[in-house]
XYZ file of C-alpha atoms in Angstrom:
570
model
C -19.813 35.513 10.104
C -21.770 38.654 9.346
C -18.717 39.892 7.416
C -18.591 37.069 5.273
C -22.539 36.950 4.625
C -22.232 40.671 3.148
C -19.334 39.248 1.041
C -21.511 36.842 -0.311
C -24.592 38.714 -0.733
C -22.217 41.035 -2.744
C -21.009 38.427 -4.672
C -24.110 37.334 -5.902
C -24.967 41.040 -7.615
C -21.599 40.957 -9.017
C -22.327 37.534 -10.545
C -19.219 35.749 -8.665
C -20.482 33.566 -6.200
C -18.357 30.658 -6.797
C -15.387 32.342 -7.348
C -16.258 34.320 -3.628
C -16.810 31.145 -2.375
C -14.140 29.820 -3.840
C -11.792 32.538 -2.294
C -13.314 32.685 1.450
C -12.281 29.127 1.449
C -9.003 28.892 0.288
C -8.372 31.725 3.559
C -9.507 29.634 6.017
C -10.163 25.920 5.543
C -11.939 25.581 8.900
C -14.774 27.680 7.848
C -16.651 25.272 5.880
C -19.003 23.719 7.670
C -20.456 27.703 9.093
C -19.823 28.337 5.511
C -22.560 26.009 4.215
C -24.631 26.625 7.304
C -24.791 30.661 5.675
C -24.863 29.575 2.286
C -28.281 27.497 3.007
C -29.596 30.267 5.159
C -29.330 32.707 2.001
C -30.360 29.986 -0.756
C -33.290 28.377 0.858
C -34.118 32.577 1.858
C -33.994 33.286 -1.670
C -31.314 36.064 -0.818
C -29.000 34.149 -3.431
C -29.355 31.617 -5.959
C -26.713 28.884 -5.764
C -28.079 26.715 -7.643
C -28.624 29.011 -10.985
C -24.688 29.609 -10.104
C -23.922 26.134 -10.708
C -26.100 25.708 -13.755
C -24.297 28.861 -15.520
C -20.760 26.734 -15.294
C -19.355 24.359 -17.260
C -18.431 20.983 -15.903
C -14.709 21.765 -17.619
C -14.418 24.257 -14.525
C -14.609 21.528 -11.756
C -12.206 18.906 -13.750
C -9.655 20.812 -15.230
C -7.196 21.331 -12.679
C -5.732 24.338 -13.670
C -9.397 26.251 -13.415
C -10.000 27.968 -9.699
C -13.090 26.307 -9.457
C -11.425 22.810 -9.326
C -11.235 22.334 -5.676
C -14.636 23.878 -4.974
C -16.599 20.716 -6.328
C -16.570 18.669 -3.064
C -17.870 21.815 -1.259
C -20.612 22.074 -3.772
C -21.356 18.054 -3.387
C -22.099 18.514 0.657
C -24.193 21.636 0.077
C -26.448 20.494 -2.223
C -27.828 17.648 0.237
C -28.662 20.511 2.879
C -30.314 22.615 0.444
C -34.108 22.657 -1.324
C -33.505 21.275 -4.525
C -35.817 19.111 -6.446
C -34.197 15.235 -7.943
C -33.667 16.813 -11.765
C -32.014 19.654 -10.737
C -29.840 17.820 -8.299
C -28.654 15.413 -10.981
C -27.984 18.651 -13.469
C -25.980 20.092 -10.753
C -24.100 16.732 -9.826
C -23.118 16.036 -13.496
C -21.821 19.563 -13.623
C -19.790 19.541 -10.568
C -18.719 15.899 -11.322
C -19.712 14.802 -8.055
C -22.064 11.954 -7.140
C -21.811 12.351 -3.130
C -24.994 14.062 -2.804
C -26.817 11.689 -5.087
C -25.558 8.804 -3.233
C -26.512 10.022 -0.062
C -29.762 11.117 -0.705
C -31.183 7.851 -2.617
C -29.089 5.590 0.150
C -31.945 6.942 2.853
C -34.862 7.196 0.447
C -35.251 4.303 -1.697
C -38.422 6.836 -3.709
C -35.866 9.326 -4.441
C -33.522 5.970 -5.890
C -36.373 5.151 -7.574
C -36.977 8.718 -8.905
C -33.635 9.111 -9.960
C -32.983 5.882 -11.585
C -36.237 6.825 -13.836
C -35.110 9.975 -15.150
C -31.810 8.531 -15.653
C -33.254 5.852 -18.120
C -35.923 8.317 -20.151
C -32.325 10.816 -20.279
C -29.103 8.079 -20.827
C -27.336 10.556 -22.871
C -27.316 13.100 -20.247
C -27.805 11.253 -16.951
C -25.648 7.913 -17.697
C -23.080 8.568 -15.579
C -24.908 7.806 -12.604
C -26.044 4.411 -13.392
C -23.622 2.431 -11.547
C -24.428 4.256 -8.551
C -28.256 4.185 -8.916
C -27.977 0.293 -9.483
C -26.000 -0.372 -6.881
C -28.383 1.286 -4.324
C -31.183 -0.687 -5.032
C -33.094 -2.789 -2.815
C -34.046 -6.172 -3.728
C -37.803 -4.814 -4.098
C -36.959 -2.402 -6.732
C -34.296 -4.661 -9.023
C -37.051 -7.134 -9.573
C -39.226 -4.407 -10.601
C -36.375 -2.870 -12.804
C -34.565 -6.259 -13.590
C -36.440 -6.956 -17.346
C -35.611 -3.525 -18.151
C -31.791 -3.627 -17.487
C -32.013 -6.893 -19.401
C -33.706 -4.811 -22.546
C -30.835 -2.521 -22.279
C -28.601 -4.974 -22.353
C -30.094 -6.730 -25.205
C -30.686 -3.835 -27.024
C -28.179 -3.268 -29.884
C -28.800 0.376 -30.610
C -28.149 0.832 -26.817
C -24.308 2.906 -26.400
C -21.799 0.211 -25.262
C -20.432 2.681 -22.557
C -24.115 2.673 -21.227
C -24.001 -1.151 -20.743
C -20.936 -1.041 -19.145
C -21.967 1.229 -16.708
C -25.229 -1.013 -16.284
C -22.816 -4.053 -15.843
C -20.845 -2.332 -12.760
C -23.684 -1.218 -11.315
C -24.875 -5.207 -10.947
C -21.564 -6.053 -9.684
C -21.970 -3.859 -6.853
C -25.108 -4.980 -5.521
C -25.257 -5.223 -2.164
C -28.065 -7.830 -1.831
C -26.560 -10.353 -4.244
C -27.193 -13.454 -2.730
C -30.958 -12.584 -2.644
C -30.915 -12.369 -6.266
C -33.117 -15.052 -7.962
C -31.716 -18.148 -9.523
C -33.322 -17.285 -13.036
C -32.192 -13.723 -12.996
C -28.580 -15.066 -12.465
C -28.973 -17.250 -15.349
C -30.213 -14.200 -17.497
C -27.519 -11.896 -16.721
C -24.841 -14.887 -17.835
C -26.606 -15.529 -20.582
C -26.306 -12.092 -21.919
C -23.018 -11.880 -20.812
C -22.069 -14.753 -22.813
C -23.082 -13.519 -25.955
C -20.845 -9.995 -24.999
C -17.755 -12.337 -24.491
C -18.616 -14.542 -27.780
C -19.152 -11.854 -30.027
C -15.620 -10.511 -29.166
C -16.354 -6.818 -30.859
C -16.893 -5.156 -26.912
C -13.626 -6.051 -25.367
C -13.913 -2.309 -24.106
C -16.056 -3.753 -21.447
C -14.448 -6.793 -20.368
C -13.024 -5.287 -17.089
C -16.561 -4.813 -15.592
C -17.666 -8.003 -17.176
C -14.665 -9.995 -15.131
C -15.582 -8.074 -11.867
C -19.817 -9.084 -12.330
C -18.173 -12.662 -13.417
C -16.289 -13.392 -10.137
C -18.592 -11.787 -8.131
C -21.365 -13.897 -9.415
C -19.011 -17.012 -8.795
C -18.574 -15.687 -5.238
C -21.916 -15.856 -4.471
C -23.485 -18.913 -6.805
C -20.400 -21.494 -7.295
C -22.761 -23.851 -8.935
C -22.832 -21.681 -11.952
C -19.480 -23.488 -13.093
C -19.950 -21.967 -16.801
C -19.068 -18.849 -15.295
C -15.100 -20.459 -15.217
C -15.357 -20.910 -18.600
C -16.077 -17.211 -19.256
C -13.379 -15.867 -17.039
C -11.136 -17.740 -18.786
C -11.444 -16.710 -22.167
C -11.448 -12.805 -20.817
C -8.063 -13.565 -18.937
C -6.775 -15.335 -21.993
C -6.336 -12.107 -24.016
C -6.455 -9.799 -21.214
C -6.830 -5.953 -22.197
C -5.653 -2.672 -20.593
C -9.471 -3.182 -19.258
C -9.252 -6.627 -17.962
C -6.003 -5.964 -16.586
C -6.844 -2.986 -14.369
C -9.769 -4.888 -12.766
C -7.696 -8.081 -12.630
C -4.942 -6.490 -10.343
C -8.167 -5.209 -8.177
C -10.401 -8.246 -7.288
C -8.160 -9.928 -4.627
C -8.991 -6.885 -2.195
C -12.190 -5.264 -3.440
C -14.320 -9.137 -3.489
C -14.343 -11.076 -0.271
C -14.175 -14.626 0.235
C -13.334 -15.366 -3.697
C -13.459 -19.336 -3.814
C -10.077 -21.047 -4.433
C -10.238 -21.954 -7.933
C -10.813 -18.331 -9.099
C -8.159 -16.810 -7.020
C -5.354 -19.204 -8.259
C -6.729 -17.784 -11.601
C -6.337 -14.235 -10.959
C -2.831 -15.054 -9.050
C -1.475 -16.738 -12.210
C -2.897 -13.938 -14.168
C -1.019 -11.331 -12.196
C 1.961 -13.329 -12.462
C 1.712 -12.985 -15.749
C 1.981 -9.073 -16.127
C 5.043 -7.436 -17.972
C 7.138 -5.016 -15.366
C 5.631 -1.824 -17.424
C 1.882 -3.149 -16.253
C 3.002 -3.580 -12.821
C 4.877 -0.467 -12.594
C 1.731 1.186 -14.165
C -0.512 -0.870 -11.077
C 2.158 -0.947 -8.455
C -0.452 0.180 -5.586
C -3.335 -2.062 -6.503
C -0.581 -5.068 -7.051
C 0.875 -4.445 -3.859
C -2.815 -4.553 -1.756
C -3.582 -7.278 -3.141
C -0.317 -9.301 -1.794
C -0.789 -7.805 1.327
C -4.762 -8.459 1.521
C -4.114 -11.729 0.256
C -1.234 -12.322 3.364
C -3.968 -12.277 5.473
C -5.697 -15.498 4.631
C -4.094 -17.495 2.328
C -0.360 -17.409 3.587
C 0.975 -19.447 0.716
C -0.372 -18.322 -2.318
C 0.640 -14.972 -1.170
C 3.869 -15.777 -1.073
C 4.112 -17.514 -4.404
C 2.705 -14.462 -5.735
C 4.885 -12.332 -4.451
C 7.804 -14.795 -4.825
C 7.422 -14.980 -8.460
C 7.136 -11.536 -8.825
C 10.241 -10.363 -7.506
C 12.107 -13.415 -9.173
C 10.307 -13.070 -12.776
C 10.833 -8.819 -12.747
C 13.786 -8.508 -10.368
C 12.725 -6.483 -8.367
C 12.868 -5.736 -5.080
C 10.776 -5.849 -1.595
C 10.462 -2.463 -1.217
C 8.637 -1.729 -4.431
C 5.473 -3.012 -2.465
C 5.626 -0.596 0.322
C 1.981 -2.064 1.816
C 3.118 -5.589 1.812
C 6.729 -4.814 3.458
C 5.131 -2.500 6.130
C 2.914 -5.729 6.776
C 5.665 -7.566 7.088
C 7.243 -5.625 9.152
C 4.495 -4.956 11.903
C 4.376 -9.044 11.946
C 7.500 -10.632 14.188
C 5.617 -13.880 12.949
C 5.460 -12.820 9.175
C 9.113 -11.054 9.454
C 10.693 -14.151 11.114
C 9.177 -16.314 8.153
C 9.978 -14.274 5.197
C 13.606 -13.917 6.250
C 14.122 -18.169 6.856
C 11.742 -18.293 3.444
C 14.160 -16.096 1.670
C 17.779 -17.691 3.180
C 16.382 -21.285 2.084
C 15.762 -20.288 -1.425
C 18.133 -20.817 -3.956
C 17.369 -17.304 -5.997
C 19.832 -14.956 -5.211
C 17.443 -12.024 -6.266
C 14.408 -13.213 -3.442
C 17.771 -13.517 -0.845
C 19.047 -10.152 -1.205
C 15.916 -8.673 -0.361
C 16.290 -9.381 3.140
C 17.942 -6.431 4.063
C 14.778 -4.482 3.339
C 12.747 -6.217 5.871
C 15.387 -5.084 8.784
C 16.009 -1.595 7.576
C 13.099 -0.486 5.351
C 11.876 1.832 8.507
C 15.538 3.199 9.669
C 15.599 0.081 12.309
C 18.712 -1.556 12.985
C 17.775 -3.301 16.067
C 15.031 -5.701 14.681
C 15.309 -8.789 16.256
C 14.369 -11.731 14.458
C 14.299 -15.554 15.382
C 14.119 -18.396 12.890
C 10.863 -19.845 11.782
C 11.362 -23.615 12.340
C 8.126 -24.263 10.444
C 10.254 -23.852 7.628
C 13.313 -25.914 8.447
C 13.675 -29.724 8.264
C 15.836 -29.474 11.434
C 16.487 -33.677 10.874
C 18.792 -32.088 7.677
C 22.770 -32.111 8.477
C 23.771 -28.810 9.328
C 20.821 -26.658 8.089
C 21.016 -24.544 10.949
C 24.831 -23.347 10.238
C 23.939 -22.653 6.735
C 21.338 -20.521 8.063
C 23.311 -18.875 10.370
C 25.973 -18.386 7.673
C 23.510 -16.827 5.182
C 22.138 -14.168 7.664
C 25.675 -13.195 8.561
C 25.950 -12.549 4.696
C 23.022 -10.665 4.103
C 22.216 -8.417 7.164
C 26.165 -7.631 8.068
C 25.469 -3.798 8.601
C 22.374 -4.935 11.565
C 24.885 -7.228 14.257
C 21.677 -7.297 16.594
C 19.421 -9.062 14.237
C 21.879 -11.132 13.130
C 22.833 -11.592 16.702
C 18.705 -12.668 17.542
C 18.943 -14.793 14.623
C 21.709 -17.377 15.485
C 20.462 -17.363 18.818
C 17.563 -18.513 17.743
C 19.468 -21.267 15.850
C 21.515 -22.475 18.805
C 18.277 -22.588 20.300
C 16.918 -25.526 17.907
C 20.538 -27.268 16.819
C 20.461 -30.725 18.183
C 23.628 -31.962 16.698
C 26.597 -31.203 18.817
C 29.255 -30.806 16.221
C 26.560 -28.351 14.205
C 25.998 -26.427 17.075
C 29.973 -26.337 17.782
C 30.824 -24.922 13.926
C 27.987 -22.343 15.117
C 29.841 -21.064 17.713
C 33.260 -20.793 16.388
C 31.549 -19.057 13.367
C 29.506 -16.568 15.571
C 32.533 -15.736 17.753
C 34.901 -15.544 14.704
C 32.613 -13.014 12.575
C 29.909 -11.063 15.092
C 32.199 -10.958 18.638
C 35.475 -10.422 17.029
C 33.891 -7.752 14.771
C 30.785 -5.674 16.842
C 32.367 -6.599 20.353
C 30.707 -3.417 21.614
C 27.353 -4.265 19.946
C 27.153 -7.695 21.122
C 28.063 -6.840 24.735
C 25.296 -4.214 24.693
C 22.470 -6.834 23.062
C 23.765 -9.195 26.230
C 23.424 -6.529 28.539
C 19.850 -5.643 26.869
C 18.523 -8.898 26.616
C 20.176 -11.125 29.069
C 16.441 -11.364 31.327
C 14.798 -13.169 28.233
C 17.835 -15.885 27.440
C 17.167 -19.310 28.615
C 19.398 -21.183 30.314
C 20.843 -22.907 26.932
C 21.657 -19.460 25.618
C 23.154 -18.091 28.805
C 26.147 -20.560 29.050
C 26.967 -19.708 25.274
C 26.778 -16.254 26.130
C 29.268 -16.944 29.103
C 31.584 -19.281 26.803
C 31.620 -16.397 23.879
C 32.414 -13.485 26.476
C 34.968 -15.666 27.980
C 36.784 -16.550 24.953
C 36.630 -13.051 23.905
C 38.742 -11.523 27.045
C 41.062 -14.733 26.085
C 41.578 -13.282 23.041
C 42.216 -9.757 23.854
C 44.664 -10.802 26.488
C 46.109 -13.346 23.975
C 46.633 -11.069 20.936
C 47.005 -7.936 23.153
C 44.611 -5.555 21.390
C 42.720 -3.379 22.944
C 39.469 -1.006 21.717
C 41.273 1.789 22.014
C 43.447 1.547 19.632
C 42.898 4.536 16.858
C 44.050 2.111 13.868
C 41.197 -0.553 14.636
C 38.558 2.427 14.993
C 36.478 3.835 11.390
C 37.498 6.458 9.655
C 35.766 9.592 9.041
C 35.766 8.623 5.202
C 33.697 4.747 6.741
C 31.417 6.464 9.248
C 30.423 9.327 6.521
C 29.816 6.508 3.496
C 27.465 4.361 6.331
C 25.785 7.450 7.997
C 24.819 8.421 4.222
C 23.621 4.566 3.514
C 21.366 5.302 7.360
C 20.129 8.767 5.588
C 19.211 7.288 1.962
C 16.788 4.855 3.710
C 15.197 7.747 6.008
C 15.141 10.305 3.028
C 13.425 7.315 1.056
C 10.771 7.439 3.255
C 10.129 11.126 4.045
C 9.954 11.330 0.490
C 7.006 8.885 0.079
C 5.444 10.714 3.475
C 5.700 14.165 2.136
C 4.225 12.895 -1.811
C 0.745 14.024 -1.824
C 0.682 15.689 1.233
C -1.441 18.642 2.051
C 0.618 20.290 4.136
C 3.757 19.758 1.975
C 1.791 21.392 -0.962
C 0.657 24.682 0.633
C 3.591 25.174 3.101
C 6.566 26.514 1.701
C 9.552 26.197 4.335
C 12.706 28.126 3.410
C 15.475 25.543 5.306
C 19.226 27.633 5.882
C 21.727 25.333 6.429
C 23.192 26.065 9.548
C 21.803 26.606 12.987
C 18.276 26.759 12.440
C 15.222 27.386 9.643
C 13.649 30.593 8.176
C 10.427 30.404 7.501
C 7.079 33.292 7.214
C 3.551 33.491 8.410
C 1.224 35.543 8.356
C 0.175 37.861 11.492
C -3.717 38.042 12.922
C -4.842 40.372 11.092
C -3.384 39.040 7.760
C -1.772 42.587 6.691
C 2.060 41.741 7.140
C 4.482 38.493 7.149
C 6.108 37.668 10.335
C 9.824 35.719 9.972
C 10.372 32.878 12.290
C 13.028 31.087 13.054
C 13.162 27.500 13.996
C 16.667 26.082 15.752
C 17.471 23.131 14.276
C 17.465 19.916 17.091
C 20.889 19.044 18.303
C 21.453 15.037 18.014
C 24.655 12.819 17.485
C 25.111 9.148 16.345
C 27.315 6.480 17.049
C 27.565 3.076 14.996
C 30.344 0.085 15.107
C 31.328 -1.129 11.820
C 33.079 -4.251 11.661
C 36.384 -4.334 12.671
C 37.684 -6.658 10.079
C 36.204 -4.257 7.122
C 38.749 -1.912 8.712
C 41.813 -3.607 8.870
C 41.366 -6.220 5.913
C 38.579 -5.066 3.493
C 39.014 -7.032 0.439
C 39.210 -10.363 2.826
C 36.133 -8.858 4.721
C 33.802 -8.411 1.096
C 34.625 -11.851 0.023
C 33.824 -13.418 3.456
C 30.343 -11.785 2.920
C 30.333 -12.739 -0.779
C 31.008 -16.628 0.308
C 28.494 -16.576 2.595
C 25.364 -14.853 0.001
C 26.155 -17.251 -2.616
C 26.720 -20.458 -0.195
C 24.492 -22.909 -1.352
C 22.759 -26.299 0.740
C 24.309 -29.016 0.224
């Protein structure tokens, strides 16, 4: 540590602190926390002066990304709460470094230095704006009484910048005391707001009006007017209104009904450019909204995929939701075989092999299906024989499940025949193994099917004389290549959203030889020479069955599978 406190003290007479800083971390990340630990040790010594550092930059050094000083501003934004600063020249530094950590910390503890800060901030708004929303939001209920008439000036005041009232307006919405908040003041703050929304000329700031709208709503539902409002911002919705819009289903808890039927539809609404522009926000909010209203997250995910077309695995949060839930898994796959859209149907695939797992089981959600209906249950089975062909053990589950349920004799008979004819006959390996697998957890019911099915099976081998050996009835090279490379697109789909943004992926650089192993360098100890490694690459193998009758008759094979997609209820 000695070393690197000369290197700084050096710095400092050279007039390159930052930049020394800068360097010593991008060495050794795990130096940070001694590094601030020296840093304060020199400052509050007077040895160097970080702060005059800081003032000397521009604030284009920490935001443009290309500038070495970009990745330094977090650094800066712990520092400054360990070192003897005064509240002005914290704020100066903070604006420069575009950081408000510090700031946020600091008045969170002391509600004075809030106070304090939110003061200067109002006698400076052109220089110390920025931190409004923060300030506001950190107050206690004491001090936004005190300051509530003049936030209302502001607000009133038509010289006032626009961008300043916005900024006022989120801070309000983030209040953490809310329902303390007087009646009257309530009825102030939509009052004002309602002469924003009528005067139509600062649609720039409808966004944070919606967000202070609903969350008013939230918390005072007998302020009914406030519908009205919402309304006419979501009737012409902005870029504005749109970005907060696809937000409020996860950032505002417990949003009442009526309002979140409202955003739903207004979501709905979106062209596929918008929700390819909010894909990640869209997608939390289905998955948020999974977790207490069931149906209305499904009819807004439903009409989604139907209105866009496109599919389940464009919201990676929801589908990895749904695919941690058996419960939610078992009832999106019987919700998407009983719909009559082809589009929501063919997404059912995803939900089974989204995370490289052929072996889902799944059962049938009988919440869903009017079991009373004639032969429901083989149009189910027929439809997940159609869909999921290339994963015989969830398929497999599924039926089973069916049998489970079927009351009608002749239904359940058809079910049989069809399972034997189109899973046994084709995976006969596959199914013996899921029997052999799961043959402790089959009820009594399923366990003289099982006995029937492997019965007629070794009637039919005996019958037709065919045995599994035989090379013709096995997949070719050119068949187990084409389905190993469908097995690899899904996996390489998902490394590829693993390694996006990564840290490691970024400042790694791994030179892969295809062959017997990887070439890669590091540096040695002392950091004077590059060391080559080599990495042997893992040794593994796979096996898969395809379907035997995609072998030996594949044009009869595709149009069984096409029959059975596009069978519709009858």
């Amino acid at each position: 540590m000695n070393s690197i406190k000369n290197e700084i003290l050096v710095a400092q007479k050279d007039n390159c602190l930052l930049e020394k800083i800068q360097e010593i971390l991008y060495k050794n990340l795990t130096v940070e926390k001694s590094l601030i630990l020296i840093i304060e040790e020199l400052h509050n010594s007077g040895k160097i002066n970080i702060i005059d550092a800081i003032l000397k930059c521009s604030k284009d050094c920490f935001i443009d990304e290309s500038n070495q000083l970009y990745c330094l501003s977090s650094f800066l934004d712990n520092l400054l709460i360990v070192i003897n600063i005064d509240v002005i020249t914290l704020m100066k530094c903070s604006k420069i470094i575009n950081q408000n950590g510090a700031i946020r910390q600091l008045c969170s503890k002391d509600p004075n230095i809030n106070q304090c800060c939110f003061n200067l901030t109002i006698n400076n708004l052109d220089h110390f704006n920025n931190f409004l929303p923060i300030l506001i939001s950190l107050f206690d209920i004491k001090i936004f009484n005190n300051q509530f008439t003049k936030l209302m000036k502001l607000i009133d005041d038509a010289t006032v910048n626009i961008l300043i009232k916005q900024k006022i307006i989120l801070g309000l919405s983030r209040l953490t005391f809310f329902n303390e908040v007087k009646d009257e003041n309530i009825d102030q703050i939509i009052e004002r707001i309602e002469k924003i929304v009528d005067q139509k000329t600062n649609q720039l700031i409808y966004g944070e009006i919606l967000y202070l709208l609903v969350t008013i709503y939230v918390h005072f539902p007998n302020k009914e007017f406030v519908i009205n409002l919402i309304d006419k911002i979501l009737l012409e919705p902005n870029e504005q209104v749109i970005k907060i819009t696809v937000t409020l289903i996860f950032c505002i808890k417990n949003i009442p009904n009526i309002l979140l039927n409202k955003i739903v539809s207004a979501i709905v609404k979106l062209n596929f450019l918008d929700l390819k522009k909010y894909q990640t926000q869209i997608d939390l909010s289905v998955k948020y909204l999974f977790e207490f209203d069931f149906i209305l997250a499904f009819f807004l995910l439903e009409n989604l995929l139907t209105k866009n077309k496109i599919k389940l695995i464009f919201f990676d949060y929801t589908l990895s939701l749904i695919l941690e839930s058996e419960k939610l898994s078992n009832f999106w796959i019987t919700k998407l075989l009983l719909s009559s859209n082809y589009v929501l149907q063919s997404n059912c695939s995803y939900i089974i092999n989204h995370k490289y797992e052929d072996n889902k089981t799944i059962t049938v959600d009988t919440s869903l299906v009017d079991l009373t209906k004639k032969n429901i249950c083989l149009f189910l089975a027929q439809k997940i024989f159609g869909w999921l062909y290339y994963s015989p053990n969830s398929v497999i589950s599924y039926i089973f499940s069916l049998l489970e349920v079927t009351k009608n004799k002749h239904e359940k008979e058809e079910i049989i025949k069809f399972f034997f004819s189109n899973i046994v006959l084709n995976y006969p390996k596959t199914f013996q193994k899921f029997i052999e697998d799961n043959k402790k957890s089959f009820t009594l019911n399923i366990k003289r099917i099982v006995t029937f099915l492997l019965n007629k099976h070794k009637e039919f081998l005996k019958n037709n004389e065919i045995e599994e050996n035989i090379f013709e009835l096995h997949p070719s090279v050119m068949q187990r290549e084409k389905y190993y490379k469908y097995q690899c697109d899904i996996n390489d789909e998902i490394n590829k959203k693993a390694h996006k943004g990564s840290l490691f992926g970024e400042i790694e650089t791994i030179v892969t030889l295809y062959g017997n192993g990887a070439l890669y360098y590091v540096n040695s100890a002392n950091g004077n020479q590059k060391i080559l490694q080599r990495t042997p690459f893992h040794k593994f193998s796979y096996s898969t069955e395809l379907p035997l009758r995609s072998i030996v008759d594949n044009s009869g094979w595709e149009y069984l599978l096409y029959t059975c997609r596009t069978k519709e209820y009858v």
